[in-house]
Amino acid sequence: MRDPYSVLGVPRSVSEKELKSAYRKLAKAHHPDQNPDDPKAHAKFAEISSAYDFLTDAEKRGQYDRGEIDADGQPKFGGFSRGAGAGFGGGTRGARPGQGGFSAEDILKEFMSGFGGAAPRGGAGAGAGRSAGFDPFQGTGAGFAGGGGRGNTMRGEDAPVTATVSLEDAHTAASVPLRMPNGKVLNVKLPEKVEDGQQIRLKGQGLPSPLGGEAGDAIVTVKIARHKQFRRDGADLRVDVPITLYEAVLGGKVRVPTLDGSVELSIPPSVNTTKALRLKGKGLHGGGELYASLKIVLPENGDPDLESLMRFWRDQKPYKVRE
């Protein structure tokens, strides 16, 4: 991953509040719902989400800021990461840490510290290192996997997972089946009042460690699918309700769908269909509103009597609706 600060366009001194604000702005612009046919936007959204998840992990952010791990969460040894050439050659051998280079002894110390050992310095120290059974090139020693202890073996990488859930499942915080990167299918319970784009961390369900250590975590990004009836506006929902011409004129009662089942809605006489009727507390998670937009539907293929009535109304009782 690229530098997470650069991905989110924030300085290293960014506060949690500023970080959240920057993430929301970018996530909204690149969200798959806003760019359904743009694979680049989908990739950008995934990168933004990974960077935000990385920087909101206080431990990882601290390690990254101190130069202990890289943007992928992998450890750096002696101030350099995988593939980096800084610290070798160019007259830097034997330089003290903090002066741009590292001696062979410094590098060995860093390497061995990852396995719970100390760098041998010859004499009794070297003999002690061997007697403990440590050999970083053979994989033996108390701190290495399979060597009699857990130690600091490298954990597996975190892996992204996208969970596309229905509006109904999000509303009820249901359990949904998800296939993990390790091949398992788990029933994952959604958080209460889950939001679109919210992330869930499932510990130990990521990629396995190449050295036999702990598996990484699965980072699940929840995506709420579009609904065939309801349109979302934050926690509010909107739905179209077809009514007849005589219901619009005389009033009546109609059934309106909600996420908790249909309810009866009273339509007042001479209702103005330019405004939606509000059903309080019937939005997403029960915290928003449901707005029912009334749509007058005329008989299919027309009706001679209705046309005659409308001609009489037009000629004898006209009224203005447009200024």
PDB file of C-alpha atoms in Angstrom:
ATOM      1  CA  MET A   1       0.000   0.000   0.000  1.00  0.00           C
ATOM      2  CA  ARG A   2       1.064   3.588  -0.617  1.00  0.00           C
ATOM      3  CA  ASP A   3       1.745   5.947   2.253  1.00  0.00           C
ATOM      4  CA  PRO A   4      -1.676   6.037   4.026  1.00  0.00           C
ATOM      5  CA  TYR A   5      -1.316   9.743   4.808  1.00  0.00           C
ATOM      6  CA  SER A   6      -0.823  10.464   1.094  1.00  0.00           C
ATOM      7  CA  VAL A   7      -3.772   8.240   0.150  1.00  0.00           C
ATOM      8  CA  LEU A   8      -6.073  10.266   2.413  1.00  0.00           C
ATOM      9  CA  GLY A   9      -4.363  13.592   1.646  1.00  0.00           C
ATOM     10  CA  VAL A  10      -3.697  14.444   5.288  1.00  0.00           C
ATOM     11  CA  PRO A  11      -0.549  15.465   7.227  1.00  0.00           C
ATOM     12  CA  ARG A  12       1.030  13.169   9.814  1.00  0.00           C
ATOM     13  CA  SER A  13      -0.198  15.484  12.565  1.00  0.00           C
ATOM     14  CA  VAL A  14      -3.845  14.903  11.578  1.00  0.00           C
ATOM     15  CA  SER A  15      -6.301  14.471  14.457  1.00  0.00           C
ATOM     16  CA  GLU A  16      -8.818  11.627  14.657  1.00  0.00           C
ATOM     17  CA  LYS A  17     -11.655  14.013  13.844  1.00  0.00           C
ATOM     18  CA  GLU A  18      -9.842  15.456  10.804  1.00  0.00           C
ATOM     19  CA  LEU A  19      -8.901  11.937   9.682  1.00  0.00           C
ATOM     20  CA  LYS A  20     -12.521  10.795   9.832  1.00  0.00           C
ATOM     21  CA  SER A  21     -13.683  13.884   7.938  1.00  0.00           C
ATOM     22  CA  ALA A  22     -11.109  13.351   5.161  1.00  0.00           C
ATOM     23  CA  TYR A  23     -12.064   9.680   4.882  1.00  0.00           C
ATOM     24  CA  ARG A  24     -15.786  10.378   4.624  1.00  0.00           C
ATOM     25  CA  LYS A  25     -15.247  12.976   1.917  1.00  0.00           C
ATOM     26  CA  LEU A  26     -13.087  10.666  -0.211  1.00  0.00           C
ATOM     27  CA  ALA A  27     -15.223   7.571   0.437  1.00  0.00           C
ATOM     28  CA  LYS A  28     -18.355   9.410  -0.666  1.00  0.00           C
ATOM     29  CA  ALA A  29     -16.716  10.551  -3.914  1.00  0.00           C
ATOM     30  CA  HIS A  30     -15.336   7.115  -4.819  1.00  0.00           C
ATOM     31  CA  HIS A  31     -18.039   4.859  -3.365  1.00  0.00           C
ATOM     32  CA  PRO A  32     -19.072   1.998  -5.702  1.00  0.00           C
ATOM     33  CA  ASP A  33     -22.712   3.119  -5.462  1.00  0.00           C
ATOM     34  CA  GLN A  34     -21.729   6.478  -6.948  1.00  0.00           C
ATOM     35  CA  ASN A  35     -19.485   4.879  -9.596  1.00  0.00           C
ATOM     36  CA  PRO A  36     -21.082   1.499 -10.441  1.00  0.00           C
ATOM     37  CA  ASP A  37     -19.266   1.117 -13.789  1.00  0.00           C
ATOM     38  CA  ASP A  38     -15.873   2.552 -12.839  1.00  0.00           C
ATOM     39  CA  PRO A  39     -13.385  -0.138 -11.683  1.00  0.00           C
ATOM     40  CA  LYS A  40     -10.781   2.543 -10.934  1.00  0.00           C
ATOM     41  CA  ALA A  41     -13.160   4.181  -8.466  1.00  0.00           C
ATOM     42  CA  HIS A  42     -13.777   0.794  -6.841  1.00  0.00           C
ATOM     43  CA  ALA A  43     -10.021   0.258  -6.436  1.00  0.00           C
ATOM     44  CA  LYS A  44      -9.587   3.790  -5.095  1.00  0.00           C
ATOM     45  CA  PHE A  45     -12.377   3.208  -2.558  1.00  0.00           C
ATOM     46  CA  ALA A  46     -10.679   0.020  -1.373  1.00  0.00           C
ATOM     47  CA  GLU A  47      -7.343   1.846  -1.032  1.00  0.00           C
ATOM     48  CA  ILE A  48      -8.986   4.697   0.903  1.00  0.00           C
ATOM     49  CA  SER A  49     -10.704   2.231   3.249  1.00  0.00           C
ATOM     50  CA  SER A  50      -7.465   0.307   3.864  1.00  0.00           C
ATOM     51  CA  ALA A  51      -5.552   3.522   4.596  1.00  0.00           C
ATOM     52  CA  TYR A  52      -8.237   4.725   7.018  1.00  0.00           C
ATOM     53  CA  ASP A  53      -8.338   1.366   8.786  1.00  0.00           C
ATOM     54  CA  PHE A  54      -4.539   1.428   9.080  1.00  0.00           C
ATOM     55  CA  LEU A  55      -4.371   4.948  10.574  1.00  0.00           C
ATOM     56  CA  THR A  56      -7.256   4.412  12.987  1.00  0.00           C
ATOM     57  CA  ASP A  57      -5.359   1.504  14.524  1.00  0.00           C
ATOM     58  CA  ALA A  58      -3.443   3.438  17.189  1.00  0.00           C
ATOM     59  CA  GLU A  59      -0.780   0.763  17.578  1.00  0.00           C
ATOM     60  CA  LYS A  60      -0.090   0.449  13.855  1.00  0.00           C
ATOM     61  CA  ARG A  61      -0.088   4.218  13.351  1.00  0.00           C
ATOM     62  CA  GLY A  62       2.431   4.661  16.158  1.00  0.00           C
ATOM     63  CA  GLN A  63       4.686   1.944  14.763  1.00  0.00           C
ATOM     64  CA  TYR A  64       4.449   3.425  11.269  1.00  0.00           C
ATOM     65  CA  ASP A  65       5.227   6.961  12.483  1.00  0.00           C
ATOM     66  CA  ARG A  66       8.268   5.640  14.357  1.00  0.00           C
ATOM     67  CA  GLY A  67       9.453   3.790  11.246  1.00  0.00           C
ATOM     68  CA  GLU A  68       9.010   0.352  12.783  1.00  0.00           C
ATOM     69  CA  ILE A  69       6.635  -0.961  10.094  1.00  0.00           C
ATOM     70  CA  ASP A  70       5.878  -0.058   6.488  1.00  0.00           C
ATOM     71  CA  ALA A  71       2.510   0.838   4.941  1.00  0.00           C
ATOM     72  CA  ASP A  72       1.663  -2.856   4.566  1.00  0.00           C
ATOM     73  CA  GLY A  73       2.166  -3.388   8.290  1.00  0.00           C
ATOM     74  CA  GLN A  74       5.379  -5.354   7.715  1.00  0.00           C
ATOM     75  CA  PRO A  75       8.288  -4.807  10.128  1.00  0.00           C
ATOM     76  CA  LYS A  76      11.298  -2.763   9.125  1.00  0.00           C
ATOM     77  CA  PHE A  77      14.706  -3.996  10.241  1.00  0.00           C
ATOM     78  CA  GLY A  78      17.188  -1.369  11.406  1.00  0.00           C
ATOM     79  CA  GLY A  79      15.364   1.483   9.689  1.00  0.00           C
ATOM     80  CA  PHE A  80      15.001  -0.088   6.243  1.00  0.00           C
ATOM     81  CA  SER A  81      12.140  -2.032   4.724  1.00  0.00           C
ATOM     82  CA  ARG A  82      12.097  -4.852   2.220  1.00  0.00           C
ATOM     83  CA  GLY A  83      13.910  -3.978  -0.970  1.00  0.00           C
ATOM     84  CA  ALA A  84      15.397  -0.762   0.416  1.00  0.00           C
ATOM     85  CA  GLY A  85      19.088  -0.152  -0.088  1.00  0.00           C
ATOM     86  CA  ALA A  86      19.626   2.650   2.434  1.00  0.00           C
ATOM     87  CA  GLY A  87      22.145   1.839   5.130  1.00  0.00           C
ATOM     88  CA  PHE A  88      24.419  -0.400   3.024  1.00  0.00           C
ATOM     89  CA  GLY A  89      27.636   0.565   1.276  1.00  0.00           C
ATOM     90  CA  GLY A  90      28.582   4.114   0.375  1.00  0.00           C
ATOM     91  CA  GLY A  91      30.846   4.463   3.390  1.00  0.00           C
ATOM     92  CA  THR A  92      28.007   3.902   5.873  1.00  0.00           C
ATOM     93  CA  ARG A  93      29.221   0.605   7.298  1.00  0.00           C
ATOM     94  CA  GLY A  94      29.796   0.866  10.985  1.00  0.00           C
ATOM     95  CA  ALA A  95      27.757   4.054  11.273  1.00  0.00           C
ATOM     96  CA  ARG A  96      25.694   4.488  14.401  1.00  0.00           C
ATOM     97  CA  PRO A  97      21.890   4.257  14.246  1.00  0.00           C
ATOM     98  CA  GLY A  98      20.407   7.614  13.419  1.00  0.00           C
ATOM     99  CA  GLN A  99      23.367   8.558  11.150  1.00  0.00           C
ATOM    100  CA  GLY A 100      21.976   6.991   7.985  1.00  0.00           C
ATOM    101  CA  GLY A 101      23.695   3.585   8.243  1.00  0.00           C
ATOM    102  CA  PHE A 102      24.013   0.414  10.264  1.00  0.00           C
ATOM    103  CA  SER A 103      26.882  -1.913  11.067  1.00  0.00           C
ATOM    104  CA  ALA A 104      26.614  -5.653  10.504  1.00  0.00           C
ATOM    105  CA  GLU A 105      26.306  -6.059  14.273  1.00  0.00           C
ATOM    106  CA  ASP A 106      23.400  -3.588  14.413  1.00  0.00           C
ATOM    107  CA  ILE A 107      21.580  -5.406  11.613  1.00  0.00           C
ATOM    108  CA  LEU A 108      22.147  -8.765  13.287  1.00  0.00           C
ATOM    109  CA  LYS A 109      20.759  -7.385  16.547  1.00  0.00           C
ATOM    110  CA  GLU A 110      17.585  -6.244  14.772  1.00  0.00           C
ATOM    111  CA  PHE A 111      17.244  -9.540  12.934  1.00  0.00           C
ATOM    112  CA  MET A 112      17.713 -11.661  16.035  1.00  0.00           C
ATOM    113  CA  SER A 113      15.448  -9.494  18.195  1.00  0.00           C
ATOM    114  CA  GLY A 114      12.538 -10.638  16.002  1.00  0.00           C
ATOM    115  CA  PHE A 115      13.138 -14.189  17.265  1.00  0.00           C
ATOM    116  CA  GLY A 116      13.462 -13.329  20.933  1.00  0.00           C
ATOM    117  CA  GLY A 117      17.259 -13.672  20.993  1.00  0.00           C
ATOM    118  CA  ALA A 118      20.239 -11.382  21.483  1.00  0.00           C
ATOM    119  CA  ALA A 119      23.099 -10.870  19.081  1.00  0.00           C
ATOM    120  CA  PRO A 120      26.106 -13.075  19.874  1.00  0.00           C
ATOM    121  CA  ARG A 121      29.218 -11.053  20.620  1.00  0.00           C
ATOM    122  CA  GLY A 122      31.720 -13.870  20.734  1.00  0.00           C
ATOM    123  CA  GLY A 123      33.125 -15.761  23.732  1.00  0.00           C
ATOM    124  CA  ALA A 124      30.602 -16.733  26.376  1.00  0.00           C
ATOM    125  CA  GLY A 125      27.814 -14.742  24.674  1.00  0.00           C
ATOM    126  CA  ALA A 126      28.193 -16.618  21.430  1.00  0.00           C
ATOM    127  CA  GLY A 127      28.285 -19.924  23.240  1.00  0.00           C
ATOM    128  CA  ALA A 128      25.121 -18.998  25.119  1.00  0.00           C
ATOM    129  CA  GLY A 129      23.355 -18.190  21.862  1.00  0.00           C
ATOM    130  CA  ARG A 130      24.255 -21.597  20.450  1.00  0.00           C
ATOM    131  CA  SER A 131      23.339 -23.468  23.599  1.00  0.00           C
ATOM    132  CA  ALA A 132      19.848 -21.925  23.415  1.00  0.00           C
ATOM    133  CA  GLY A 133      19.474 -23.631  20.055  1.00  0.00           C
ATOM    134  CA  PHE A 134      19.042 -20.421  18.020  1.00  0.00           C
ATOM    135  CA  ASP A 135      19.857 -20.529  14.328  1.00  0.00           C
ATOM    136  CA  PRO A 136      18.006 -17.921  12.257  1.00  0.00           C
ATOM    137  CA  PHE A 137      18.890 -19.686   9.006  1.00  0.00           C
ATOM    138  CA  GLN A 138      17.676 -23.142  10.090  1.00  0.00           C
ATOM    139  CA  GLY A 139      14.519 -22.006  11.853  1.00  0.00           C
ATOM    140  CA  THR A 140      15.501 -23.427  15.255  1.00  0.00           C
ATOM    141  CA  GLY A 141      15.306 -21.733  18.600  1.00  0.00           C
ATOM    142  CA  ALA A 142      12.818 -21.142  21.377  1.00  0.00           C
ATOM    143  CA  GLY A 143      11.331 -18.067  19.731  1.00  0.00           C
ATOM    144  CA  PHE A 144      10.708 -19.560  16.284  1.00  0.00           C
ATOM    145  CA  ALA A 145       7.611 -21.482  15.175  1.00  0.00           C
ATOM    146  CA  GLY A 146       8.063 -25.170  15.833  1.00  0.00           C
ATOM    147  CA  GLY A 147      10.992 -24.474  18.184  1.00  0.00           C
ATOM    148  CA  GLY A 148       9.189 -24.904  21.490  1.00  0.00           C
ATOM    149  CA  GLY A 149       7.637 -21.438  21.916  1.00  0.00           C
ATOM    150  CA  ARG A 150       5.429 -18.838  20.322  1.00  0.00           C
ATOM    151  CA  GLY A 151       7.865 -15.900  20.300  1.00  0.00           C
ATOM    152  CA  ASN A 152       7.500 -13.111  17.752  1.00  0.00           C
ATOM    153  CA  THR A 153       6.838 -15.086  14.582  1.00  0.00           C
ATOM    154  CA  MET A 154       5.554 -12.953  11.728  1.00  0.00           C
ATOM    155  CA  ARG A 155       1.749 -12.908  11.507  1.00  0.00           C
ATOM    156  CA  GLY A 156      -0.163 -13.298   8.260  1.00  0.00           C
ATOM    157  CA  GLU A 157      -1.386 -10.310   6.297  1.00  0.00           C
ATOM    158  CA  ASP A 158      -4.802  -8.728   6.731  1.00  0.00           C
ATOM    159  CA  ALA A 159      -7.120  -9.371   3.789  1.00  0.00           C
ATOM    160  CA  PRO A 160     -10.036  -7.253   2.488  1.00  0.00           C
ATOM    161  CA  VAL A 161     -13.514  -8.755   2.132  1.00  0.00           C
ATOM    162  CA  THR A 162     -16.601  -7.035   0.687  1.00  0.00           C
ATOM    163  CA  ALA A 163     -19.976  -7.943   2.181  1.00  0.00           C
ATOM    164  CA  THR A 164     -22.898  -6.846  -0.004  1.00  0.00           C
ATOM    165  CA  VAL A 165     -25.982  -7.018   2.199  1.00  0.00           C
ATOM    166  CA  SER A 166     -29.652  -6.246   1.652  1.00  0.00           C
ATOM    167  CA  LEU A 167     -31.305  -3.191   3.140  1.00  0.00           C
ATOM    168  CA  GLU A 168     -33.471  -5.495   5.258  1.00  0.00           C
ATOM    169  CA  ASP A 169     -30.424  -7.314   6.698  1.00  0.00           C
ATOM    170  CA  ALA A 170     -28.729  -4.012   7.511  1.00  0.00           C
ATOM    171  CA  HIS A 171     -31.930  -2.776   9.174  1.00  0.00           C
ATOM    172  CA  THR A 172     -32.245  -5.824  11.443  1.00  0.00           C
ATOM    173  CA  ALA A 173     -28.484  -6.376  12.032  1.00  0.00           C
ATOM    174  CA  ALA A 174     -28.895  -9.900  10.659  1.00  0.00           C
ATOM    175  CA  SER A 175     -26.237 -12.606  10.362  1.00  0.00           C
ATOM    176  CA  VAL A 176     -25.007 -13.059   6.786  1.00  0.00           C
ATOM    177  CA  PRO A 177     -22.798 -15.813   5.301  1.00  0.00           C
ATOM    178  CA  LEU A 178     -19.381 -14.616   4.117  1.00  0.00           C
ATOM    179  CA  ARG A 179     -16.511 -16.517   2.528  1.00  0.00           C
ATOM    180  CA  MET A 180     -13.229 -15.687   4.244  1.00  0.00           C
ATOM    181  CA  PRO A 181      -9.831 -15.431   2.478  1.00  0.00           C
ATOM    182  CA  ASN A 182      -8.852 -18.713   4.154  1.00  0.00           C
ATOM    183  CA  GLY A 183     -11.760 -20.473   2.418  1.00  0.00           C
ATOM    184  CA  LYS A 184     -14.081 -20.737   5.410  1.00  0.00           C
ATOM    185  CA  VAL A 185     -17.702 -19.608   5.202  1.00  0.00           C
ATOM    186  CA  LEU A 186     -18.759 -17.823   8.393  1.00  0.00           C
ATOM    187  CA  ASN A 187     -22.080 -16.410   9.516  1.00  0.00           C
ATOM    188  CA  VAL A 188     -21.133 -12.857  10.451  1.00  0.00           C
ATOM    189  CA  LYS A 189     -23.548 -10.793  12.527  1.00  0.00           C
ATOM    190  CA  LEU A 190     -23.789  -7.223  11.304  1.00  0.00           C
ATOM    191  CA  PRO A 191     -23.312  -4.430  13.865  1.00  0.00           C
ATOM    192  CA  GLU A 192     -26.366  -2.591  15.131  1.00  0.00           C
ATOM    193  CA  LYS A 193     -27.171   0.404  12.909  1.00  0.00           C
ATOM    194  CA  VAL A 194     -24.476  -0.602  10.420  1.00  0.00           C
ATOM    195  CA  GLU A 195     -23.590   2.061   7.855  1.00  0.00           C
ATOM    196  CA  ASP A 196     -22.724   1.712   4.195  1.00  0.00           C
ATOM    197  CA  GLY A 197     -18.921   1.500   3.919  1.00  0.00           C
ATOM    198  CA  GLN A 198     -18.441   0.551   7.591  1.00  0.00           C
ATOM    199  CA  GLN A 199     -15.638  -1.912   8.269  1.00  0.00           C
ATOM    200  CA  ILE A 200     -15.589  -4.944  10.561  1.00  0.00           C
ATOM    201  CA  ARG A 201     -12.366  -6.633  11.695  1.00  0.00           C
ATOM    202  CA  LEU A 202     -12.530 -10.426  12.082  1.00  0.00           C
ATOM    203  CA  LYS A 203      -9.456 -11.530  13.997  1.00  0.00           C
ATOM    204  CA  GLY A 204      -7.525 -14.504  12.633  1.00  0.00           C
ATOM    205  CA  GLN A 205      -9.641 -14.846   9.467  1.00  0.00           C
ATOM    206  CA  GLY A 206      -7.112 -13.265   7.087  1.00  0.00           C
ATOM    207  CA  LEU A 207      -4.149 -14.787   5.254  1.00  0.00           C
ATOM    208  CA  PRO A 208      -2.022 -17.437   6.981  1.00  0.00           C
ATOM    209  CA  SER A 209       1.486 -16.635   8.195  1.00  0.00           C
ATOM    210  CA  PRO A 210       4.267 -17.891   5.894  1.00  0.00           C
ATOM    211  CA  LEU A 211       6.298 -18.728   9.023  1.00  0.00           C
ATOM    212  CA  GLY A 212       3.651 -20.543  11.009  1.00  0.00           C
ATOM    213  CA  GLY A 213       2.586 -17.597  13.150  1.00  0.00           C
ATOM    214  CA  GLU A 214      -0.850 -16.143  13.726  1.00  0.00           C
ATOM    215  CA  ALA A 215      -3.102 -15.593  10.724  1.00  0.00           C
ATOM    216  CA  GLY A 216      -3.932 -12.031   9.743  1.00  0.00           C
ATOM    217  CA  ASP A 217      -7.360 -10.453  10.123  1.00  0.00           C
ATOM    218  CA  ALA A 218     -10.181 -10.175   7.603  1.00  0.00           C
ATOM    219  CA  ILE A 219     -11.222  -6.542   7.055  1.00  0.00           C
ATOM    220  CA  VAL A 220     -14.866  -6.705   6.002  1.00  0.00           C
ATOM    221  CA  THR A 221     -16.316  -3.642   4.234  1.00  0.00           C
ATOM    222  CA  VAL A 222     -20.113  -3.591   4.349  1.00  0.00           C
ATOM    223  CA  LYS A 223     -21.881  -2.479   1.181  1.00  0.00           C
ATOM    224  CA  ILE A 224     -25.657  -2.011   1.367  1.00  0.00           C
ATOM    225  CA  ALA A 225     -27.221  -3.063  -1.938  1.00  0.00           C
ATOM    226  CA  ARG A 226     -29.729  -0.903  -3.777  1.00  0.00           C
ATOM    227  CA  HIS A 227     -33.342  -1.766  -3.072  1.00  0.00           C
ATOM    228  CA  LYS A 228     -36.025  -2.272  -5.716  1.00  0.00           C
ATOM    229  CA  GLN A 229     -38.576  -0.186  -3.761  1.00  0.00           C
ATOM    230  CA  PHE A 230     -36.811   2.055  -1.266  1.00  0.00           C
ATOM    231  CA  ARG A 231     -34.392   4.895  -1.970  1.00  0.00           C
ATOM    232  CA  ARG A 232     -31.977   5.811   0.832  1.00  0.00           C
ATOM    233  CA  ASP A 233     -31.233   9.336   1.971  1.00  0.00           C
ATOM    234  CA  GLY A 234     -29.036   8.768   5.000  1.00  0.00           C
ATOM    235  CA  ALA A 235     -31.292   7.151   7.608  1.00  0.00           C
ATOM    236  CA  ASP A 236     -34.416   8.333   5.752  1.00  0.00           C
ATOM    237  CA  LEU A 237     -36.148   6.193   3.153  1.00  0.00           C
ATOM    238  CA  ARG A 238     -38.363   7.176   0.215  1.00  0.00           C
ATOM    239  CA  VAL A 239     -40.910   5.019  -1.555  1.00  0.00           C
ATOM    240  CA  ASP A 240     -43.380   5.617  -4.415  1.00  0.00           C
ATOM    241  CA  VAL A 241     -47.036   4.766  -3.680  1.00  0.00           C
ATOM    242  CA  PRO A 242     -49.380   4.546  -6.706  1.00  0.00           C
ATOM    243  CA  ILE A 243     -52.933   5.827  -6.150  1.00  0.00           C
ATOM    244  CA  THR A 244     -55.990   6.282  -8.344  1.00  0.00           C
ATOM    245  CA  LEU A 245     -57.400   9.624  -9.464  1.00  0.00           C
ATOM    246  CA  TYR A 246     -60.487   9.214  -7.282  1.00  0.00           C
ATOM    247  CA  GLU A 247     -58.326   8.401  -4.230  1.00  0.00           C
ATOM    248  CA  ALA A 248     -56.415  11.635  -4.811  1.00  0.00           C
ATOM    249  CA  VAL A 249     -59.712  13.585  -5.020  1.00  0.00           C
ATOM    250  CA  LEU A 250     -61.838  11.803  -2.402  1.00  0.00           C
ATOM    251  CA  GLY A 251     -59.146  10.472  -0.060  1.00  0.00           C
ATOM    252  CA  GLY A 252     -58.867   6.915   1.234  1.00  0.00           C
ATOM    253  CA  LYS A 253     -56.585   4.384   2.872  1.00  0.00           C
ATOM    254  CA  VAL A 254     -53.702   2.553   1.159  1.00  0.00           C
ATOM    255  CA  ARG A 255     -51.087   0.007   2.278  1.00  0.00           C
ATOM    256  CA  VAL A 256     -47.520   1.304   2.254  1.00  0.00           C
ATOM    257  CA  PRO A 257     -44.450  -1.009   2.454  1.00  0.00           C
ATOM    258  CA  THR A 258     -41.843  -0.432   5.191  1.00  0.00           C
ATOM    259  CA  LEU A 259     -38.793  -2.406   6.314  1.00  0.00           C
ATOM    260  CA  ASP A 260     -40.885  -3.695   9.224  1.00  0.00           C
ATOM    261  CA  GLY A 261     -43.884  -4.746   7.115  1.00  0.00           C
ATOM    262  CA  SER A 262     -46.652  -2.813   5.388  1.00  0.00           C
ATOM    263  CA  VAL A 263     -48.705  -0.202   7.264  1.00  0.00           C
ATOM    264  CA  GLU A 264     -51.949   1.609   6.480  1.00  0.00           C
ATOM    265  CA  LEU A 265     -51.670   5.215   5.353  1.00  0.00           C
ATOM    266  CA  SER A 266     -54.622   7.634   5.314  1.00  0.00           C
ATOM    267  CA  ILE A 267     -54.790   9.897   2.278  1.00  0.00           C
ATOM    268  CA  PRO A 268     -56.633  13.174   2.893  1.00  0.00           C
ATOM    269  CA  PRO A 269     -59.176  14.394   0.297  1.00  0.00           C
ATOM    270  CA  SER A 270     -57.794  16.602  -2.494  1.00  0.00           C
ATOM    271  CA  VAL A 271     -54.258  15.527  -1.559  1.00  0.00           C
ATOM    272  CA  ASN A 272     -51.427  17.448  -3.200  1.00  0.00           C
ATOM    273  CA  THR A 273     -49.120  14.844  -4.704  1.00  0.00           C
ATOM    274  CA  THR A 274     -46.231  17.288  -5.057  1.00  0.00           C
ATOM    275  CA  LYS A 275     -45.394  16.656  -1.377  1.00  0.00           C
ATOM    276  CA  ALA A 276     -44.561  13.314   0.212  1.00  0.00           C
ATOM    277  CA  LEU A 277     -46.406  12.023   3.264  1.00  0.00           C
ATOM    278  CA  ARG A 278     -44.151  11.259   6.240  1.00  0.00           C
ATOM    279  CA  LEU A 279     -44.231   8.099   8.355  1.00  0.00           C
ATOM    280  CA  LYS A 280     -42.245   8.901  11.490  1.00  0.00           C
ATOM    281  CA  GLY A 281     -39.686   6.365  12.738  1.00  0.00           C
ATOM    282  CA  LYS A 282     -40.113   4.054   9.736  1.00  0.00           C
ATOM    283  CA  GLY A 283     -36.702   4.793   8.188  1.00  0.00           C
ATOM    284  CA  LEU A 284     -33.480   2.766   8.369  1.00  0.00           C
ATOM    285  CA  HIS A 285     -32.715   1.360  11.864  1.00  0.00           C
ATOM    286  CA  GLY A 286     -35.893   3.049  13.128  1.00  0.00           C
ATOM    287  CA  GLY A 287     -34.010   6.320  13.468  1.00  0.00           C
ATOM    288  CA  GLY A 288     -35.095   7.969  10.232  1.00  0.00           C
ATOM    289  CA  GLU A 289     -38.361   8.727   8.501  1.00  0.00           C
ATOM    290  CA  LEU A 290     -40.167   7.069   5.590  1.00  0.00           C
ATOM    291  CA  TYR A 291     -41.462   9.495   2.949  1.00  0.00           C
ATOM    292  CA  ALA A 292     -44.268   8.172   0.735  1.00  0.00           C
ATOM    293  CA  SER A 293     -44.479   9.954  -2.626  1.00  0.00           C
ATOM    294  CA  LEU A 294     -47.989   9.596  -4.053  1.00  0.00           C
ATOM    295  CA  LYS A 295     -48.166   8.922  -7.795  1.00  0.00           C
ATOM    296  CA  ILE A 296     -51.537   9.211  -9.562  1.00  0.00           C
ATOM    297  CA  VAL A 297     -51.986   6.360 -12.041  1.00  0.00           C
ATOM    298  CA  LEU A 298     -54.691   6.644 -14.723  1.00  0.00           C
ATOM    299  CA  PRO A 299     -56.535   3.683 -16.293  1.00  0.00           C
ATOM    300  CA  GLU A 300     -54.579   1.838 -18.936  1.00  0.00           C
ATOM    301  CA  ASN A 301     -55.624   2.521 -22.549  1.00  0.00           C
ATOM    302  CA  GLY A 302     -57.662   5.549 -21.434  1.00  0.00           C
ATOM    303  CA  ASP A 303     -61.357   5.828 -20.539  1.00  0.00           C
ATOM    304  CA  PRO A 304     -64.010   7.714 -22.624  1.00  0.00           C
ATOM    305  CA  ASP A 305     -66.059   8.772 -19.584  1.00  0.00           C
ATOM    306  CA  LEU A 306     -63.007  10.102 -17.801  1.00  0.00           C
ATOM    307  CA  GLU A 307     -61.934  11.993 -20.916  1.00  0.00           C
ATOM    308  CA  SER A 308     -65.426  13.530 -21.224  1.00  0.00           C
ATOM    309  CA  LEU A 309     -65.382  14.579 -17.570  1.00  0.00           C
ATOM    310  CA  MET A 310     -61.943  16.136 -17.962  1.00  0.00           C
ATOM    311  CA  ARG A 311     -63.050  18.107 -21.036  1.00  0.00           C
ATOM    312  CA  PHE A 312     -66.012  19.464 -19.045  1.00  0.00           C
ATOM    313  CA  TRP A 313     -63.697  20.284 -16.131  1.00  0.00           C
ATOM    314  CA  ARG A 314     -61.225  22.008 -18.455  1.00  0.00           C
ATOM    315  CA  ASP A 315     -63.875  24.110 -20.171  1.00  0.00           C
ATOM    316  CA  GLN A 316     -66.207  24.868 -17.250  1.00  0.00           C
ATOM    317  CA  LYS A 317     -63.989  24.743 -14.140  1.00  0.00           C
ATOM    318  CA  PRO A 318     -60.404  25.542 -15.103  1.00  0.00           C
ATOM    319  CA  TYR A 319     -57.845  26.272 -12.365  1.00  0.00           C
ATOM    320  CA  LYS A 320     -54.207  27.358 -12.344  1.00  0.00           C
ATOM    321  CA  VAL A 321     -51.326  25.207 -11.102  1.00  0.00           C
ATOM    322  CA  ARG A 322     -48.497  27.031 -12.890  1.00  0.00           C
ATOM    323  CA  GLU A 323     -47.754  30.718 -12.462  1.00  0.00           C
TER     324      GLU A 323
END
